[in-house]
């Protein structure tokens, strides 16, 4: 039997520990090809490169634990998937996994996430796709405690298939004094960022700004990703890239839009 072909990517860059861990975990399931950014691309969302050229160079990051083929791409996470599918892979992958991101992509964070946008790009192309994130920004974060759960989610996705038009957004709680309790299928919590800009002045007298803010959870539901993570469960949110608010179409059709 031919092993499944797994495309691995991320947004933290090809040398990020989260990606290197994900490669090792996926090599126990199938054949792995990596196409990842050559530098950190966090918060890029679904940006693509239109005003510059792209390069994708085959490299060796870890000769022992690395993938059979790895490419370092000069573009965004979405670029990595696009060029991987169109130019670098010999056949269509059976699944695309993105991550493991250093930091949460739960709730509203999914909108900004390069990790999830890479997975969504694969989903748009009809490839089952999953984005994995650990709620720990540390470069030395512990990914190994989630290994079995990550492999289970990938194996089940390969076995059962992911519904058409859906990409899985998987977030893993910070591992501290107690083990992960399990996996919960959730909805995205309603939340936002209360943002502000820290205004400063450089030595030349020119103003510049740092974006700062606080995460504001507006949802008290017990079926959300934020609730699952707070209670030491891995959250799995089925995310769709069809952004149509279908439930509002009938209401909007009642407007007198054609009367001038």
Coordinates of N, CA and C in Angstrom, one line a residue:
X1 N 0.8 -1.2 0.0 CA 0.0 0.0 0.0 C 0.9 1.2 0.0
X2 N 0.5 2.2 -0.8 CA 1.2 3.5 -0.9 C 0.9 4.3 0.3
X3 N 2.0 4.8 0.9 CA 1.8 5.7 2.1 C 1.1 7.0 1.7
X4 N 0.3 7.6 2.6 CA -0.2 8.9 2.3 C 0.9 9.9 2.1
X5 N 0.6 10.8 1.2 CA 1.6 11.9 1.0 C 1.1 13.1 1.8
X6 N 1.9 13.6 2.7 CA 1.5 14.7 3.6 C 2.3 16.0 3.3
X7 N 1.7 17.0 2.9 CA 2.3 18.3 2.7 C 2.3 19.1 4.1
X8 N 3.5 19.5 4.5 CA 3.6 20.2 5.8 C 4.1 21.6 5.6
X9 N 3.5 22.5 6.2 CA 3.8 23.9 6.1 C 3.6 24.6 7.4
X10 N 3.9 26.0 7.5 CA 3.6 26.7 8.7 C 3.7 28.2 8.4
X11 N 3.7 29.0 9.4 CA 3.9 30.5 9.2 C 5.1 31.0 10.1
X12 N 5.6 30.2 11.0 CA 6.7 30.6 11.8 C 8.1 30.4 11.2
X13 N 8.1 29.8 10.0 CA 9.4 29.6 9.3 C 9.9 28.2 9.3
X14 N 10.7 27.8 8.4 CA 11.1 26.4 8.2 C 11.9 25.9 9.3
X15 N 12.6 26.7 10.1 CA 13.4 26.2 11.2 C 12.7 26.2 12.5
X16 N 11.4 26.6 12.6 CA 10.7 26.7 13.8 C 10.5 25.4 14.5
X17 N 10.7 25.3 15.8 CA 10.6 24.0 16.5 C 9.2 23.4 16.3
X18 N 8.1 24.2 16.3 CA 6.8 23.6 16.0 C 6.7 22.8 14.7
X19 N 7.3 23.4 13.7 CA 7.3 22.7 12.4 C 8.1 21.5 12.4
X20 N 9.3 21.6 13.1 CA 10.2 20.4 13.1 C 9.5 19.3 13.9
X21 N 8.8 19.6 14.9 CA 8.1 18.5 15.7 C 7.0 17.9 14.8
X22 N 6.2 18.7 14.1 CA 5.2 18.2 13.2 C 5.7 17.3 12.1
X23 N 6.9 17.7 11.6 CA 7.5 16.8 10.6 C 7.8 15.4 11.1
X24 N 8.3 15.4 12.3 CA 8.6 14.1 13.0 C 7.4 13.3 13.2
X25 N 6.3 13.9 13.7 CA 5.1 13.2 13.9 C 4.5 12.7 12.6
X26 N 4.5 13.4 11.6 CA 3.9 13.0 10.3 C 4.7 11.9 9.6
X27 N 6.0 11.9 9.8 CA 6.8 10.8 9.2 C 6.5 9.5 9.7
X28 N 5.8 9.4 10.9 CA 5.4 8.1 11.4 C 4.0 7.7 10.8
X29 N 3.4 8.6 10.0 CA 2.1 8.3 9.3 C 2.3 8.1 7.8
X30 N 3.1 8.9 7.2 CA 3.2 8.9 5.7 C 4.5 9.5 5.2
X31 N 4.5 9.7 3.9 CA 5.6 10.4 3.3 C 5.4 11.9 3.4
X32 N 6.5 12.6 3.7 CA 6.3 14.0 4.1 C 7.1 14.9 3.1
X33 N 6.5 15.9 2.6 CA 7.2 17.0 1.8 C 6.9 18.3 2.5
X34 N 7.9 19.1 2.7 CA 7.7 20.4 3.4 C 7.9 21.6 2.5
X35 N 7.0 22.5 2.5 CA 7.2 23.8 1.8 C 6.8 24.8 2.8
X36 N 7.8 25.6 3.3 CA 7.5 26.5 4.4 C 8.3 27.8 4.2
X37 N 7.8 28.9 4.8 CA 8.5 30.2 4.6 C 9.9 30.2 5.1
X38 N 10.7 31.0 4.4 CA 12.1 31.1 4.8 C 12.3 32.0 6.0
X39 N 11.3 32.7 6.5 CA 11.3 33.6 7.6 C 10.0 33.7 8.3
X40 N 9.8 34.1 9.5 CA 8.5 34.2 10.2 C 7.5 35.0 9.4
X41 N 6.3 34.5 9.3 CA 5.2 35.1 8.6 C 3.9 35.2 9.4
X42 N 4.1 35.3 10.7 CA 2.9 35.3 11.6 C 2.0 36.5 11.3
X43 N 0.7 36.3 11.4 CA -0.2 37.4 11.2 C -0.4 37.8 9.8
X44 N 0.1 37.0 8.8 CA 0.0 37.4 7.4 C -1.4 37.1 6.9
X45 N -2.2 36.3 7.6 CA -3.5 36.0 7.1 C -3.4 35.3 5.7
X46 N -4.3 35.6 4.8 CA -4.2 34.9 3.5 C -3.5 35.8 2.4
X47 N -2.5 36.5 2.8 CA -1.8 37.3 1.9 C -1.1 36.5 0.9
X48 N -1.0 36.9 -0.4 CA -0.2 36.3 -1.4 C 0.7 37.3 -2.0
X49 N 1.8 36.8 -2.7 CA 2.8 37.7 -3.3 C 2.4 38.0 -4.7
X50 N 2.2 39.3 -5.0 CA 1.8 39.7 -6.3 C 2.8 40.7 -7.0
X51 N 3.5 41.4 -6.1 CA 4.4 42.5 -6.6 C 5.9 42.1 -6.6
X52 N 6.2 40.8 -6.4 CA 7.6 40.4 -6.4 C 7.7 39.0 -6.9
X53 N 8.9 38.5 -7.1 CA 9.1 37.2 -7.5 C 9.1 36.2 -6.3
X54 N 8.9 35.0 -6.6 CA 9.0 34.0 -5.5 C 10.1 33.0 -5.8
X55 N 10.8 32.6 -4.7 CA 11.8 31.5 -4.9 C 11.4 30.4 -3.9
X56 N 11.8 29.2 -4.3 CA 11.6 28.0 -3.4 C 12.8 27.1 -3.6
X57 N 13.6 27.1 -2.6 CA 14.9 26.4 -2.7 C 14.9 25.1 -1.8
X58 N 15.3 24.0 -2.4 CA 15.4 22.8 -1.6 C 16.6 22.9 -0.7
X59 N 16.3 22.6 0.6 CA 17.3 22.7 1.6 C 17.3 21.4 2.5
X60 N 18.3 21.3 3.4 CA 18.3 20.3 4.4 C 18.5 21.0 5.7
X61 N 17.5 20.9 6.6 CA 17.5 21.5 7.9 C 18.0 20.5 9.0
X62 N 17.5 19.3 8.9 CA 17.8 18.2 9.8 C 17.9 16.9 9.0
X63 N 19.1 16.5 8.8 CA 19.4 15.3 7.9 C 18.8 14.1 8.5
X64 N 18.6 14.0 9.9 CA 18.2 12.8 10.5 C 16.7 12.8 10.7
X65 N 16.1 13.9 11.2 CA 14.7 14.0 11.5 C 13.9 14.7 10.5
X66 N 14.5 15.3 9.5 CA 13.8 16.1 8.5 C 13.0 15.2 7.5
X67 N 12.3 15.9 6.7 CA 11.5 15.2 5.6 C 12.4 14.8 4.5
X68 N 11.9 14.0 3.6 CA 12.7 13.6 2.4 C 13.0 14.8 1.5
X69 N 12.0 15.6 1.4 CA 12.1 16.8 0.6 C 11.6 18.0 1.4
X70 N 12.5 19.1 1.4 CA 12.0 20.3 2.1 C 12.4 21.5 1.2
X71 N 11.5 22.4 1.1 CA 11.7 23.6 0.3 C 11.5 24.9 1.2
X72 N 12.4 25.8 1.1 CA 12.3 27.1 1.8 C 11.8 28.1 0.8
X73 N 10.6 28.7 1.1 CA 10.0 29.6 0.2 C 10.1 31.0 0.6
X74 N 10.3 31.9 -0.3 CA 10.4 33.4 0.1 C 9.1 34.0 0.3
X75 N 8.0 33.4 0.1 CA 6.7 34.0 0.2 C 5.9 33.7 1.5
X76 N 4.6 34.0 1.4 CA 3.7 33.8 2.6 C 3.3 32.4 2.7
X77 N 2.7 32.0 3.8 CA 2.2 30.6 4.0 C 1.3 30.2 2.8
X78 N 0.3 31.1 2.4 CA -0.5 30.7 1.3 C 0.3 30.5 0.0
X79 N 1.3 31.3 -0.2 CA 2.2 31.1 -1.3 C 2.9 29.8 -1.3
X80 N 3.3 29.3 -0.1 CA 4.0 28.1 0.1 C 3.1 26.9 -0.4
X81 N 1.8 27.0 -0.1 CA 0.9 25.9 -0.5 C 0.7 26.0 -2.0
X82 N 0.5 27.2 -2.5 CA 0.2 27.4 -4.0 C 1.4 26.9 -4.8
X83 N 2.6 27.3 -4.5 CA 3.8 26.9 -5.3 C 4.1 25.4 -5.1
X84 N 3.8 24.9 -3.8 CA 4.0 23.5 -3.6 C 3.1 22.6 -4.4
X85 N 1.9 23.0 -4.5 CA 0.9 22.2 -5.3 C 1.1 22.3 -6.8
X86 N 1.5 23.5 -7.2 CA 1.6 23.7 -8.7 C 3.0 23.3 -9.3
X87 N 4.1 23.4 -8.4 CA 5.4 23.3 -9.0 C 6.3 22.2 -8.3
X88 N 6.1 22.0 -7.1 CA 7.1 21.2 -6.3 C 6.7 19.7 -6.0
X89 N 5.4 19.5 -5.9 CA 5.0 18.1 -5.6 C 4.7 17.3 -6.9
X90 N 5.1 16.0 -6.9 CA 4.9 15.2 -8.0 C 3.4 14.7 -8.1
X91 N 2.8 14.7 -7.0 CA 1.4 14.3 -7.0 C 0.6 15.0 -6.0
X92 N -0.7 15.0 -6.1 CA -1.6 15.7 -5.1 C -1.4 15.1 -3.7
X93 N -1.2 15.9 -2.7 CA -1.1 15.3 -1.4 C -2.4 14.8 -0.9
X94 N -2.3 13.8 0.0 CA -3.5 13.2 0.6 C -4.1 14.2 1.7
X95 N -3.2 15.0 2.3 CA -3.6 15.9 3.4 C -2.5 17.0 3.5
X96 N -2.9 18.1 3.9 CA -2.0 19.2 4.3 C -2.1 19.5 5.7
X97 N -1.0 19.6 6.4 CA -1.0 20.0 7.8 C -0.1 21.2 8.0
X98 N -0.6 22.2 8.7 CA 0.1 23.4 8.9 C 0.3 23.7 10.4
X99 N 1.5 24.1 10.8 CA 1.9 24.3 12.2 C 3.2 23.6 12.5
X100 N 3.4 23.2 13.7 CA 2.5 23.5 14.9 C 2.8 25.0 15.2
X101 N 1.8 25.9 15.2 CA 2.1 27.3 15.5 C 2.5 27.5 16.9
X102 N 3.4 28.5 17.1 CA 3.8 28.9 18.4 C 2.8 30.0 18.8
X103 N 1.7 29.7 19.5 CA 0.7 30.6 19.9 C -0.7 30.2 19.4
X104 N -1.7 30.7 20.1 CA -3.1 30.4 19.9 C -3.6 30.9 18.5
X105 N -4.4 30.1 17.9 CA -5.2 30.6 16.7 C -6.7 30.3 17.0
X106 N -7.1 30.3 18.2 CA -8.5 30.1 18.6 C -9.3 31.3 18.4
X107 N -10.6 31.2 18.4 CA -11.5 32.3 18.3 C -11.2 33.2 17.2
X108 N -11.2 34.6 17.4 CA -11.0 35.6 16.3 C -9.6 35.5 15.7
X109 N -8.7 34.9 16.4 CA -7.3 34.8 15.9 C -7.2 34.1 14.6
X110 N -8.2 33.3 14.3 CA -8.2 32.5 13.0 C -8.2 33.4 11.8
X111 N -8.8 34.6 12.0 CA -8.9 35.6 10.9 C -7.5 36.1 10.4
X112 N -6.6 36.2 11.4 CA -5.3 36.8 11.1 C -4.2 35.7 10.9
X113 N -4.5 34.5 11.1 CA -3.5 33.4 11.2 C -3.0 33.0 9.8
X114 N -1.6 33.1 9.7 CA -1.0 32.5 8.5 C -1.0 31.0 8.6
X115 N -0.9 30.4 9.7 CA -1.0 29.0 9.9 C -2.3 28.5 9.3
X116 N -3.4 29.0 9.7 CA -4.7 28.6 9.2 C -4.9 29.0 7.7
X117 N -4.4 30.1 7.3 CA -4.5 30.5 5.9 C -3.8 29.5 4.9
X118 N -2.7 29.0 5.4 CA -2.0 27.9 4.6 C -2.9 26.7 4.5
X119 N -3.5 26.3 5.6 CA -4.4 25.1 5.5 C -5.7 25.4 4.7
X120 N -6.2 26.6 4.8 CA -7.4 27.0 4.0 C -7.0 27.0 2.5
X121 N -5.8 27.5 2.1 CA -5.4 27.4 0.7 C -5.5 26.0 0.2
X122 N -5.0 25.1 1.0 CA -5.1 23.7 0.6 C -6.5 23.2 0.5
X123 N -7.3 23.6 1.4 CA -8.8 23.3 1.4 C -9.5 23.8 0.2
X124 N -9.1 25.0 -0.3 CA -9.7 25.6 -1.5 C -9.4 24.7 -2.7
X125 N -8.2 24.1 -2.7 CA -7.8 23.2 -3.7 C -8.3 21.8 -3.6
X126 N -9.2 21.6 -2.6 CA -9.8 20.3 -2.5 C -9.0 19.3 -1.7
X127 N -8.0 19.7 -1.0 CA -7.2 18.8 -0.2 C -7.6 18.9 1.3
X128 N -7.8 17.8 1.9 CA -8.1 17.8 3.4 C -7.0 18.5 4.1
X129 N -7.3 19.4 5.0 CA -6.3 20.3 5.6 C -6.6 20.6 7.1
X130 N -5.6 20.7 7.9 CA -5.7 21.0 9.3 C -4.6 22.0 9.7
X131 N -5.0 22.9 10.5 CA -4.0 23.8 11.1 C -3.9 23.5 12.6
X132 N -2.7 23.3 13.1 CA -2.4 23.0 14.5 C -1.7 24.2 15.1
X133 N -2.1 24.5 16.4 CA -1.5 25.6 17.1 C -1.4 25.2 18.6
X134 N -0.3 25.5 19.2 CA -0.1 25.3 20.7 C -0.2 26.7 21.3
X135 N -1.0 26.8 22.4 CA -1.2 28.1 23.0 C 0.0 28.5 23.9
X136 N 1.2 28.5 23.3 CA 2.4 28.9 24.0 C 3.3 29.5 22.9
X137 N 3.7 30.8 23.1 CA 4.5 31.5 22.2 C 6.0 31.2 22.3
X138 N 6.4 30.5 23.4 CA 7.8 30.3 23.6 C 8.4 29.4 22.5
X139 N 9.6 29.8 22.1 CA 10.3 29.0 21.1 C 10.7 27.7 21.7
X140 N 10.7 27.5 23.0 CA 11.1 26.3 23.7 C 9.8 25.5 24.2
X141 N 8.7 25.8 23.6 CA 7.4 25.2 24.0 C 7.5 23.7 23.9
X142 N 6.7 23.0 24.7 CA 6.7 21.5 24.8 C 5.6 21.1 23.8
X143 N 5.9 20.5 22.7 CA 5.0 20.0 21.7 C 4.7 18.5 21.9
X144 N 5.6 17.8 22.6 CA 5.5 16.3 22.6 C 4.3 15.8 23.3
X145 N 3.8 16.5 24.3 CA 2.7 16.0 25.1 C 1.4 15.9 24.2
X146 N 1.4 16.6 23.1 CA 0.3 16.6 22.2 C 0.5 15.7 21.0
X147 N 1.6 15.0 20.9 CA 1.9 14.2 19.7 C 0.8 13.2 19.4
X148 N 0.4 12.4 20.4 CA -0.5 11.3 20.1 C -1.9 11.9 19.7
X149 N -2.3 13.0 20.2 CA -3.5 13.6 19.8 C -3.5 14.2 18.4
X150 N -2.3 14.8 18.1 CA -2.1 15.3 16.7 C -2.2 14.2 15.7
X151 N -1.5 13.1 16.0 CA -1.5 12.0 15.1 C -2.8 11.3 15.0
X152 N -3.6 11.3 16.1 CA -4.9 10.7 16.0 C -5.8 11.6 15.1
X153 N -5.8 12.9 15.2 CA -6.6 13.7 14.4 C -6.2 13.6 12.9
X154 N -5.0 13.5 12.6 CA -4.5 13.3 11.2 C -5.0 12.0 10.7
X155 N -4.8 10.9 11.5 CA -5.2 9.6 11.0 C -6.7 9.5 10.8
X156 N -7.4 10.0 11.7 CA -8.9 10.0 11.6 C -9.4 10.8 10.3
X157 N -8.7 11.9 10.1 CA -9.0 12.7 8.9 C -8.7 12.0 7.6
X158 N -7.6 11.3 7.6 CA -7.3 10.5 6.4 C -8.2 9.3 6.2
X159 N -8.6 8.7 7.3 CA -9.5 7.6 7.3 C -11.0 7.9 6.9
X160 N -11.5 9.0 7.5 CA -12.9 9.4 7.4 C -13.1 10.5 6.4
X161 N -12.1 11.2 6.1 CA -12.2 12.4 5.2 C -12.8 13.6 6.0
X162 N -12.4 14.8 5.6 CA -12.9 16.0 6.2 C -14.0 16.5 5.2
X163 N -15.1 17.0 5.8 CA -16.2 17.4 4.9 C -15.7 18.5 3.9
X164 N -16.3 18.4 2.7 CA -15.9 19.3 1.6 C -16.2 20.8 2.0
X165 N -15.2 21.6 1.7 CA -15.3 23.0 2.1 C -15.0 23.3 3.5
X166 N -14.4 22.4 4.2 CA -14.1 22.6 5.7 C -12.7 22.3 5.9
X167 N -12.1 23.1 6.8 CA -10.7 22.9 7.2 C -10.7 22.9 8.8
X168 N -10.0 22.0 9.4 CA -10.0 21.9 10.8 C -9.0 22.9 11.5
X169 N -9.5 23.6 12.4 CA -8.6 24.5 13.2 C -8.4 23.9 14.6
X170 N -7.2 23.4 14.9 CA -7.0 22.6 16.1 C -6.1 23.5 17.0
X171 N -6.5 23.7 18.2 CA -5.7 24.4 19.2 C -5.4 23.5 20.4
X172 N -4.2 23.6 20.9 CA -3.8 22.8 22.0 C -3.4 23.6 23.2
X173 N -4.0 23.2 24.4 CA -3.7 24.1 25.6 C -2.3 24.0 26.0
X174 N -1.9 25.0 26.8 CA -0.5 24.9 27.4 C -0.4 23.8 28.3
X175 N 0.7 23.0 28.2 CA 0.9 21.8 29.0 C 1.6 22.3 30.3
X176 N 1.0 22.1 31.4 CA 1.7 22.5 32.7 C 1.7 21.3 33.7
X177 N 0.8 21.3 34.6 CA 0.9 20.3 35.7 C -0.1 19.2 35.5
X178 N -1.0 19.2 34.6 CA -1.9 18.1 34.4 C -2.0 17.7 32.9
X179 N -2.3 16.5 32.6 CA -2.3 16.1 31.2 C -3.5 16.6 30.4
X180 N -3.3 16.6 29.1 CA -4.5 17.0 28.3 C -5.6 16.0 28.5
X181 N -6.8 16.5 28.7 CA -8.0 15.6 29.1 C -8.5 14.9 27.8
X182 N -8.4 15.5 26.7 CA -8.9 14.9 25.5 C -9.2 15.9 24.4
X183 N -10.0 15.5 23.5 CA -10.3 16.4 22.3 C -11.8 16.7 22.3
X184 N -12.1 18.0 22.0 CA -13.5 18.4 21.9 C -13.8 19.1 20.6
X185 N -14.8 18.7 19.9 CA -15.3 19.4 18.7 C -16.1 20.7 19.2
X186 N -15.7 21.8 18.7 CA -16.2 23.1 19.3 C -16.6 24.0 18.2
X187 N -17.3 25.1 18.6 CA -17.5 26.3 17.7 C -16.5 27.4 18.1
X188 N -16.3 28.3 17.2 CA -15.4 29.4 17.5 C -16.1 30.4 18.5
X189 N -15.3 30.7 19.5 CA -15.9 31.6 20.5 C -16.0 33.0 20.0
X190 N -17.0 33.7 20.5 CA -17.1 35.1 20.1 C -16.2 36.0 21.0
X191 N -15.3 36.7 20.3 CA -14.2 37.4 21.0 C -13.7 38.5 20.1
X192 N -12.9 39.4 20.6 CA -12.2 40.3 19.8 C -11.0 40.9 20.5
X193 N -10.2 41.7 19.9 CA -9.1 42.3 20.5 C -9.4 43.8 20.8
X194 N -9.2 44.2 22.0 CA -9.3 45.7 22.3 C -7.9 46.3 22.0
X195 N -7.8 46.8 20.8 CA -6.4 47.2 20.4 C -6.1 48.7 20.7
X196 N -4.9 49.0 20.8 CA -4.4 50.3 20.9 C -3.0 50.4 20.3
X197 N -2.6 51.6 20.0 CA -1.3 51.8 19.5 C -0.4 52.6 20.5
X198 N 0.8 52.0 20.7 CA 1.8 52.7 21.6 C 2.6 53.6 20.7
X199 N 2.3 54.9 20.9 CA 3.0 55.9 20.0 C 4.3 56.3 20.7
X200 N 5.4 56.3 19.8 CA 6.7 56.7 20.3 C 7.4 57.6 19.3
X201 N 8.5 58.1 19.6 CA 9.2 59.0 18.7 C 10.7 58.6 18.6
X202 N 11.2 58.4 17.4 CA 12.5 57.9 17.2 C 13.5 59.1 17.4
X203 N 14.8 58.8 17.4 CA 15.8 59.9 17.7 C 15.8 61.0 16.6
X204 N 15.2 60.7 15.4 CA 15.1 61.7 14.4 C 13.9 62.6 14.5
X205 N 13.1 62.3 15.6 CA 11.9 63.1 15.8 C 10.6 62.6 15.0
X206 N 10.7 61.4 14.4 CA 9.6 60.9 13.7 C 8.8 59.9 14.5
X207 N 7.5 60.1 14.5 CA 6.6 59.2 15.3 C 6.5 57.8 14.7
X208 N 6.4 56.8 15.5 CA 6.1 55.5 15.1 C 5.2 54.8 16.1
X209 N 4.7 53.6 15.7 CA 3.7 53.0 16.5 C 3.9 51.5 16.7
X210 N 3.6 51.0 17.9 CA 3.6 49.6 18.2 C 2.1 49.2 18.4
X211 N 1.7 48.2 17.7 CA 0.3 47.7 18.0 C 0.3 46.8 19.2
X212 N -0.6 47.2 20.2 CA -0.7 46.4 21.4 C -2.2 46.1 21.6
X213 N -2.6 45.4 22.6 CA -4.0 45.1 22.9 C -4.2 44.0 23.8
X214 N -5.5 43.8 24.2 CA -5.9 42.8 25.1 C -7.0 42.0 24.5
X215 N -6.9 40.7 24.7 CA -7.9 39.8 24.2 C -9.2 39.8 25.0
X216 N -10.3 40.0 24.4 CA -11.6 40.2 25.2 C -12.5 39.1 24.8
X217 N -12.8 38.1 25.7 CA -13.7 37.0 25.4 C -15.1 37.5 25.8
X218 N -16.0 37.4 24.8 CA -17.4 37.9 24.9 C -18.4 36.7 25.0
X219 N -17.9 35.5 25.1 CA -18.7 34.3 25.0 C -18.6 33.5 26.2
X220 N -19.7 33.2 26.9 CA -19.7 32.4 28.1 C -20.1 30.9 27.8
X221 N -20.3 30.6 26.5 CA -20.7 29.2 26.2 C -19.7 28.2 26.6
X222 N -20.2 27.0 26.8 CA -19.3 25.9 27.2 C -19.1 24.9 26.0
X223 N -19.5 25.4 24.8 CA -19.2 24.6 23.6 C -18.2 25.3 22.7
X224 N -17.4 26.2 23.3 CA -16.5 27.0 22.4 C -15.1 26.5 22.6
X225 N -14.2 26.9 21.6 CA -12.8 26.6 21.7 C -12.1 27.2 22.9
X226 N -12.5 28.4 23.3 CA -11.9 29.0 24.4 C -12.2 28.3 25.7
X227 N -13.5 27.8 25.8 CA -13.8 27.0 27.0 C -13.1 25.7 27.1
X228 N -13.0 25.0 25.9 CA -12.3 23.8 25.9 C -10.8 23.9 26.3
X229 N -10.2 25.0 25.8 CA -8.8 25.2 26.1 C -8.6 25.6 27.5
X230 N -9.5 26.4 28.1 CA -9.4 26.8 29.5 C -9.5 25.6 30.4
X231 N -10.2 24.5 29.9 CA -10.4 23.3 30.8 C -9.5 22.2 30.3
X232 N -8.4 22.5 29.6 CA -7.3 21.6 29.3 C -7.8 20.5 28.3
X233 N -8.6 20.9 27.4 CA -9.0 20.0 26.2 C -8.4 20.6 24.9
X234 N -8.1 19.8 24.0 CA -7.7 20.3 22.6 C -9.0 20.6 21.9
X235 N -9.1 21.8 21.3 CA -10.3 22.2 20.6 C -10.1 22.0 19.1
X236 N -11.2 21.4 18.5 CA -11.2 21.3 17.0 C -12.4 22.0 16.5
X237 N -12.2 23.0 15.7 CA -13.2 23.8 15.2 C -13.3 23.6 13.7
X238 N -14.4 23.1 13.1 CA -14.5 23.0 11.7 C -14.8 24.3 11.1
X239 N -13.8 24.8 10.3 CA -13.8 26.1 9.7 C -14.1 26.1 8.3
X240 N -15.0 27.0 7.8 CA -15.3 27.0 6.3 C -14.8 28.3 5.7
X241 N -14.3 28.1 4.4 CA -13.8 29.3 3.7 C -14.9 30.0 2.9
X242 N -16.1 29.4 2.8 CA -17.2 30.1 2.2 C -17.7 31.1 3.3
X243 N -17.5 32.4 3.1 CA -17.8 33.4 4.1 C -19.2 34.0 4.0
X244 N -20.0 33.4 3.1 CA -21.4 33.8 2.9 C -22.1 33.7 4.2
X245 N -22.8 34.7 4.7 CA -23.7 34.6 5.8 C -25.1 34.2 5.3
X246 N -25.2 32.9 5.1 CA -26.4 32.3 4.4 C -27.7 32.7 5.1
X247 N -27.7 32.8 6.4 CA -28.9 33.0 7.2 C -29.4 34.4 7.0
X248 N -28.6 35.3 6.4 CA -29.1 36.7 6.3 C -29.6 37.0 4.9
X249 N -29.5 36.0 3.9 CA -29.9 36.3 2.5 C -31.4 36.7 2.4
X250 N -32.2 35.9 3.1 CA -33.7 36.2 3.0 C -34.0 37.6 3.6
X251 N -33.3 38.0 4.7 CA -33.6 39.3 5.3 C -33.1 40.4 4.3
X252 N -32.0 40.2 3.7 CA -31.5 41.3 2.8 C -32.3 41.4 1.5
X253 N -32.9 40.2 1.1 CA -33.8 40.3 0.0 C -35.1 41.1 0.2
X254 N -35.4 41.4 1.5 CA -36.5 42.2 1.8 C -36.3 43.7 1.7
X255 N -35.0 44.0 1.5 CA -34.7 45.4 1.3 C -35.1 45.9 -0.1
X256 N -35.4 47.2 -0.2 CA -35.9 47.7 -1.5 C -34.6 48.2 -2.2
X257 N -33.8 47.3 -2.6 CA -32.5 47.7 -3.2 C -32.7 48.1 -4.7
X258 N -33.8 47.7 -5.3 CA -33.9 48.0 -6.7 C -34.9 49.2 -7.0
X259 N -35.2 49.9 -5.9 CA -36.1 51.1 -6.0 C -35.1 52.3 -5.9
X260 N -35.1 53.1 -6.9 CA -34.2 54.3 -6.9 C -35.0 55.6 -6.9

